[in-house]
Short mmCIF file of C-alpha atoms in Angstrom, two decimals:
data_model
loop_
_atom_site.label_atom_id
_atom_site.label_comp_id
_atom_site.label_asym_id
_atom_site.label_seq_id
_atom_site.Cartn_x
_atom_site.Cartn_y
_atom_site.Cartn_z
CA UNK A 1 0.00 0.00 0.00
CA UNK A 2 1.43 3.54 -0.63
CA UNK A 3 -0.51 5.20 1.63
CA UNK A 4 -0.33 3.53 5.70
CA UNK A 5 -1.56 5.08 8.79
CA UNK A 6 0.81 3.41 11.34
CA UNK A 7 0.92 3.94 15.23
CA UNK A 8 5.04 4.85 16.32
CA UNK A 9 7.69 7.37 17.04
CA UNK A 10 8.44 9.18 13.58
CA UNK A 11 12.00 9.85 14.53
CA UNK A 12 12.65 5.77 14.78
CA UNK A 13 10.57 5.48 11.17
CA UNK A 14 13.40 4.27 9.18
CA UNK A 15 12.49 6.13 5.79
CA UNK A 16 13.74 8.27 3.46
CA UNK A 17 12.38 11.24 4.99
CA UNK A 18 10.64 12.25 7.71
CA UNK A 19 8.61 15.23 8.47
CA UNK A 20 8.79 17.72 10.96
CA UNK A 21 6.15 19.93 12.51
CA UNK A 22 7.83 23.29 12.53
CA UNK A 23 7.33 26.43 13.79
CA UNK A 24 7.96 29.87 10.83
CA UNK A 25 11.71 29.93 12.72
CA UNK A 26 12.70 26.53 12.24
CA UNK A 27 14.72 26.56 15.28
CA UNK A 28 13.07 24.07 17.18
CA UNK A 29 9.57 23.80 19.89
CA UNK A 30 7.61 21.35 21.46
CA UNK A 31 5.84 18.56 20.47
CA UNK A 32 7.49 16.25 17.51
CA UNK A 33 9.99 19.59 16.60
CA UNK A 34 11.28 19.14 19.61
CA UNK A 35 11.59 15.33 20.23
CA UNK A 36 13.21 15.18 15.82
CA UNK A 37 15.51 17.87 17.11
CA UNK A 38 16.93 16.28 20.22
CA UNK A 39 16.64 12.61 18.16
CA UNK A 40 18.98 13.99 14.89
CA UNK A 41 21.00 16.07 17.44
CA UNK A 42 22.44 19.71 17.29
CA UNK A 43 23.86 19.10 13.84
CA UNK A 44 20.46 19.91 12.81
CA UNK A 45 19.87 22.98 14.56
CA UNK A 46 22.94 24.44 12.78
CA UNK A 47 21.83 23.74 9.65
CA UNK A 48 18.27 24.86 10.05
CA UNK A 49 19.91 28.61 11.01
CA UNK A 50 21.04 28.87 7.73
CA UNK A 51 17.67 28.66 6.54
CA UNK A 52 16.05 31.72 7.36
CA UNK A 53 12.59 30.66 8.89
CA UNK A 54 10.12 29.28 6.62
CA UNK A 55 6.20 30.49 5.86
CA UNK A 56 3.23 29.24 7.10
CA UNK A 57 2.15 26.88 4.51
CA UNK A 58 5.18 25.87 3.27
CA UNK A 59 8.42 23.46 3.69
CA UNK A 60 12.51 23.52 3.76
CA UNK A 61 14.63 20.22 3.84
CA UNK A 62 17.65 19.50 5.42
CA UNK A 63 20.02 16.64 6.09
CA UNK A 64 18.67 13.80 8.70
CA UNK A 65 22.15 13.76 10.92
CA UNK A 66 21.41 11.02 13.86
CA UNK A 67 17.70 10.14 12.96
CA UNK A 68 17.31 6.70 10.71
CA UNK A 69 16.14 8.92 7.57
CA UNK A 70 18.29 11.01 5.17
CA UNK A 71 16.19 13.91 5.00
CA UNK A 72 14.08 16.13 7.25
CA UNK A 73 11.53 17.99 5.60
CA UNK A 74 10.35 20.85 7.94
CA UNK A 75 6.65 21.72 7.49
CA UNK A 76 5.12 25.29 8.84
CA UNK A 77 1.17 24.39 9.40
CA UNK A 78 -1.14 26.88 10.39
CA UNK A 79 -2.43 28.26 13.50
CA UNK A 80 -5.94 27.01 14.02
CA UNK A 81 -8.55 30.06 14.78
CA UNK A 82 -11.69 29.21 13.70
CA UNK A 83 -11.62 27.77 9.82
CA UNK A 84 -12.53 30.63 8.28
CA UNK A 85 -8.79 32.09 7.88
CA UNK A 86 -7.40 29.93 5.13
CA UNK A 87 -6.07 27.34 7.43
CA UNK A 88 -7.23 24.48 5.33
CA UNK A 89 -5.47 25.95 2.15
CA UNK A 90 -2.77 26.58 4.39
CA UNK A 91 -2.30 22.86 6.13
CA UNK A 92 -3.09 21.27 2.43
CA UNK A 93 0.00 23.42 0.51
CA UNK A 94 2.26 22.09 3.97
CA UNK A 95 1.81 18.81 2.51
CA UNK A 96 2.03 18.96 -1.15
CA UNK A 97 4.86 21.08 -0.72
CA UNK A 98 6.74 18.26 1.86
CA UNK A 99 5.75 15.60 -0.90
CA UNK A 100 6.99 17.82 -3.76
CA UNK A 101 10.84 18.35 -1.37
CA UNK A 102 10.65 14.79 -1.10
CA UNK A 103 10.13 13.20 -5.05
CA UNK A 104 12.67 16.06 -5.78
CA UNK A 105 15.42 14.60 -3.35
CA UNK A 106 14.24 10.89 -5.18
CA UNK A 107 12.63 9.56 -1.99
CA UNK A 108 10.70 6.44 -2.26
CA UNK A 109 9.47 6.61 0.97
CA UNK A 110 7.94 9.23 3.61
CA UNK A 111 6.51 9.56 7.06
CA UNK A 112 4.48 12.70 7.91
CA UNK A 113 2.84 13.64 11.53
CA UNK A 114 0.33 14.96 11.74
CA UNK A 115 0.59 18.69 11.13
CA UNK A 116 -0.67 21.65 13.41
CA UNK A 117 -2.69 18.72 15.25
CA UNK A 118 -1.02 19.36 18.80
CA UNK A 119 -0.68 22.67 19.76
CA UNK A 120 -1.69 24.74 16.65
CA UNK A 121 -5.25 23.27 17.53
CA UNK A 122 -6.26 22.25 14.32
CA UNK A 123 -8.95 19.64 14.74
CA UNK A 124 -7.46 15.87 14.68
CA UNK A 125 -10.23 14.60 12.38
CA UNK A 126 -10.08 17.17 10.11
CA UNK A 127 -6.39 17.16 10.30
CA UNK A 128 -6.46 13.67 9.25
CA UNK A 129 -8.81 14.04 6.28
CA UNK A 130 -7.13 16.64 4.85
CA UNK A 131 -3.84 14.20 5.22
CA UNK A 132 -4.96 11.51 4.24
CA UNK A 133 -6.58 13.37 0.89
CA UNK A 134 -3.95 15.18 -0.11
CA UNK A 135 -1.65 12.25 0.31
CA UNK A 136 -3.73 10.18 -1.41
CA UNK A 137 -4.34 13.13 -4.34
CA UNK A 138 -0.33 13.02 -4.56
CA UNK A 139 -0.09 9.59 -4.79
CA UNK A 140 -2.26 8.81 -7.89
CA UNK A 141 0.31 10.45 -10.07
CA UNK A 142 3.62 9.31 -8.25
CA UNK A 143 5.34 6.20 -6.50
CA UNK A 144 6.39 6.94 -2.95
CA UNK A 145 4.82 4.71 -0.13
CA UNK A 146 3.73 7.93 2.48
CA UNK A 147 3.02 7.12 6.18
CA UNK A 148 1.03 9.23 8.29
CA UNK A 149 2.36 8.48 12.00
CA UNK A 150 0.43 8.50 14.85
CA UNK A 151 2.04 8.26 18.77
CA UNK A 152 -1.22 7.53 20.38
CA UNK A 153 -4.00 6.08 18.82
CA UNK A 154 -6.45 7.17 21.51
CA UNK A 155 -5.91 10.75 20.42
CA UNK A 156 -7.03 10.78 17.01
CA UNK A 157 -10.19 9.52 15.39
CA UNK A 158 -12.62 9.69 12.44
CA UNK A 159 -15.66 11.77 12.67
CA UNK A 160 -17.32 11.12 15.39
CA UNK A 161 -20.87 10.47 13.53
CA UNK A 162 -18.62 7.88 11.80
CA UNK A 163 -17.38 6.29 14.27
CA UNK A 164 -20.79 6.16 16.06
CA UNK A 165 -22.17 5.11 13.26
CA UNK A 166 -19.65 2.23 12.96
CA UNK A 167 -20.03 1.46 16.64
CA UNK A 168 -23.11 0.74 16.53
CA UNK A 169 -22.92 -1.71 13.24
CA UNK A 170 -20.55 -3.53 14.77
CA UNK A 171 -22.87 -3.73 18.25
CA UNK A 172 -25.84 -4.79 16.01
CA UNK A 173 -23.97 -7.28 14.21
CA UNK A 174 -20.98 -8.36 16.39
CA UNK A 175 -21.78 -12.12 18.29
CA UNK A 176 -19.35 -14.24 20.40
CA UNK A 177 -19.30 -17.60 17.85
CA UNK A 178 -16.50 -20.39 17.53
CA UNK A 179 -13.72 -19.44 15.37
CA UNK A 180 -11.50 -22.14 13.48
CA UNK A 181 -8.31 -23.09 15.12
CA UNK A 182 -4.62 -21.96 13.64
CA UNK A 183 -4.49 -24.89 11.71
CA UNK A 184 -7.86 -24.70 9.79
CA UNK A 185 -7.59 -20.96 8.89
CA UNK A 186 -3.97 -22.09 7.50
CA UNK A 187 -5.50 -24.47 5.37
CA UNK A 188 -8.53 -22.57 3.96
CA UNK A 189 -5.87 -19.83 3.62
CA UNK A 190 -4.00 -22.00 1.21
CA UNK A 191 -7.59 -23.37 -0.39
CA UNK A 192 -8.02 -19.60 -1.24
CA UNK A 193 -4.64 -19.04 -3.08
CA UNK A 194 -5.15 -22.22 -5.10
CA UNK A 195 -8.70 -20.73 -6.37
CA UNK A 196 -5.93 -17.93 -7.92
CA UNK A 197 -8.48 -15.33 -6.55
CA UNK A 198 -6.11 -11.84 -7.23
CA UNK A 199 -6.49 -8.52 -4.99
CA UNK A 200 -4.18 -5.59 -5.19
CA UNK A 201 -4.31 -5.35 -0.82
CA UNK A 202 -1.51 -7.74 0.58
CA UNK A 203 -2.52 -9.46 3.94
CA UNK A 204 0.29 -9.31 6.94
CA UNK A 205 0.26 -9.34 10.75
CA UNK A 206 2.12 -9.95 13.62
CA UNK A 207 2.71 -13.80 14.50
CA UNK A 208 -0.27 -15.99 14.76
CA UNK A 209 -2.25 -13.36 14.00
CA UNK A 210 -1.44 -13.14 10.37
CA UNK A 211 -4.02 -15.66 9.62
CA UNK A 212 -6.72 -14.00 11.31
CA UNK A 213 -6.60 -11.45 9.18
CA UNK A 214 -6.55 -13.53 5.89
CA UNK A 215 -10.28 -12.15 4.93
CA UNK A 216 -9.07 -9.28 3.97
CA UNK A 217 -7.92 -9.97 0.74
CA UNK A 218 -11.28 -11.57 -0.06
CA UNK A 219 -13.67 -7.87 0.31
CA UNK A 220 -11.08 -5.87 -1.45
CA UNK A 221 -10.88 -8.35 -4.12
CA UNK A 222 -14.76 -7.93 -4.41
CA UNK A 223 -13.98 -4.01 -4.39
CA UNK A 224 -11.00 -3.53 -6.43
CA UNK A 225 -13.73 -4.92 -9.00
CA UNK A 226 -16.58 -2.63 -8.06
CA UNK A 227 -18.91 -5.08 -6.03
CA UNK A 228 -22.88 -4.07 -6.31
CA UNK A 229 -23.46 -5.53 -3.36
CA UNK A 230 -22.81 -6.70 0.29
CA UNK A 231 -24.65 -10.35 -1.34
CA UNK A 232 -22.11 -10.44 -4.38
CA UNK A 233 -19.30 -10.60 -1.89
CA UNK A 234 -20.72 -13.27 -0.03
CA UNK A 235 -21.01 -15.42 -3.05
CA UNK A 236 -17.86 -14.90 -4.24
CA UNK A 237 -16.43 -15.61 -0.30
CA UNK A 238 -18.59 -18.74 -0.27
CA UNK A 239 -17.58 -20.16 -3.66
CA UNK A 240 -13.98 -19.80 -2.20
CA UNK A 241 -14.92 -21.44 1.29
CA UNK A 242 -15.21 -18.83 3.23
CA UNK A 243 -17.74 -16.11 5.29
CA UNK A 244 -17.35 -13.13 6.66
CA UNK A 245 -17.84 -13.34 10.33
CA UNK A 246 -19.80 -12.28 12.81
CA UNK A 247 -17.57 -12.78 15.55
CA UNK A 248 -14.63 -10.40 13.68
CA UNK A 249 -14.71 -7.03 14.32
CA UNK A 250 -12.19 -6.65 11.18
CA UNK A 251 -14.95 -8.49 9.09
CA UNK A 252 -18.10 -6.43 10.37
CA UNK A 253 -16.14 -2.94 9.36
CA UNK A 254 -15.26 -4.13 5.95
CA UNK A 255 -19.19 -5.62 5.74
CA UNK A 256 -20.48 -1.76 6.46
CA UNK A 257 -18.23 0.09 4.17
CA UNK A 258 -19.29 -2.39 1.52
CA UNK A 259 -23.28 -2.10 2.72
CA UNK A 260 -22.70 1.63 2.49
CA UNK A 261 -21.11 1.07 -1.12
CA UNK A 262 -17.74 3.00 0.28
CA UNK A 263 -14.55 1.13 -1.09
CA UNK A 264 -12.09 3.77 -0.40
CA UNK A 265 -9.11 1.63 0.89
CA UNK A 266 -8.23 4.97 2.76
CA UNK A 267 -11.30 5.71 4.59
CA UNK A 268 -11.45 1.89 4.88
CA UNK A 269 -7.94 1.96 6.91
CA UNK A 270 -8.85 5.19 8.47
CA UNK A 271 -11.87 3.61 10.18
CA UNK A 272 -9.91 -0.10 11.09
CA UNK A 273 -7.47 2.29 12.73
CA UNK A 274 -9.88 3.84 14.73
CA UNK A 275 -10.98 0.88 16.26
CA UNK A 276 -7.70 -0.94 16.93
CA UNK A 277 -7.30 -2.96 13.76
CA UNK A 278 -5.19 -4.34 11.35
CA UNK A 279 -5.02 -2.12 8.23
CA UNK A 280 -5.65 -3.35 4.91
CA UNK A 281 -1.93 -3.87 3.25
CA UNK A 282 -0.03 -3.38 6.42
#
């Protein structure tokens, strides 16, 4: 997947570049300017003098130093007041400006905070959307794989109608049923490869929880080829052996964005995210 929302500390992403949430002087602050300057060391600060600030809205690079990345592309978002002072237009041009330093300096991959979400004040969810839009705008014409990195997950969510919304699918539908053993979801696993059924989403996860999250490739395949309906992925599961289940949080999500005809892997990730999942083609 290009675009991954992932939950860690940006300066150990090991990436080409990272991004920095910067103030206009560039000189270091709180927050994740703070923690990438102490992390890449006072090398960085030196450099970043030479600069001469940087304007809302806008981007400088320098050299990574100590951090695991070669580049650090320092981002100026905006102030949040109250919407209604270009803020959006402003937080939007931080990142296509980061993502233009970036496929200039030949990265192939990126990891970007999220910008003015701490303490410019800019609303998380909104903050994400416009993130994960842009991003995703960017990434239509060019190959870069872009994370958007997250320290706690608790602190940012989708809308909250969304989420409610989602909540309560998954309380309407969610039941406590037996679930096949390791063993049996290994072997319909490898009943579903030899029926050569192809999806762009790859399916990974920690340990013996890889497995578990096998049905993933099964909706997306169904979506990747514009599925009419919640009952033409069920056939298409069921000809292969399998079901969506009940008893699968993961599986009830993907069963409401495909109810509500949504099969925007983005939105689709944003929303697993939310409620502590495994992300399609993570």
């Amino acid at each position: 997947m290009p675009l991954q929302i992932v939950r860690n500390d940006i300066t150990k992403m090991k990436v080409d570049a990272i991004v920095n949430a910067a103030n206009s002087s560039l000189l270091g602050g709180g927050g994740v300017d703070g923690c990438i300057h102490r992390a890449a060391g006072p090398e960085l600060l030196a450099e970043c003098k030479t600069l001469g600030g940087c304007e809302t809205g806008s981007a400088k690079i320098t050299k990574g130093y100590k951090l695991p990345c070669k580049y650090v592309i320092h981002a100026v978002g905006p102030r949040w007041r109250d919407g209604k002072h270009g803020e959006r237009d402003q937080l939007i041009s931080c990142y296509r400006t980061s993502l233009a330093l970036a496929k200039d300096k030949e990265c192939e991959t990126v990891a970007f905070p999220l910008i003015s979400s701490g303490i410019y004040g800019y609303p998380k969810d909104q903050a994400l959307r416009i993130a994960i839009d842009t991003i995703s705008e960017f990434l239509l014409e060019n190959d870069m794989t872009v994370y958007i990195v997250i320290f706690d997950r608790k602190a940012y969510q989708i809308s909250g109608r969304l989420y409610a919304d989602i909540a309560e699918y998954i309380d309407d539908n969610y039941v406590d049923e037996h679930t096949d053993d390791y063993s049996e979801r290994l072997r319909r696993l490898n009943a579903f490869h030899e029926k050569e059924l192809i999806c762009e989403a790859s399916v990974c996860e920690e340990a013996d929880e890889e497995i578990d999250m096998l049905m993933t490739v099964a909706p997306m395949a169904v979506a990747s080829k514009k599925a009419k309906s919640l009952d033409e992925t069920k056939d298409m599961l069921m000809k292969a052996g399998f079901a969506l289940s009940h008893s699968n949080k993961f599986d009830i999500i993907i069963e409401y964005f495909i109810e509500n005809e949504n099969y925007n892997v983005f939105e689709i990730n944003e929303a697993l995210f939310a409620f502590d999942q495994s992300l399609l083609g993570a």
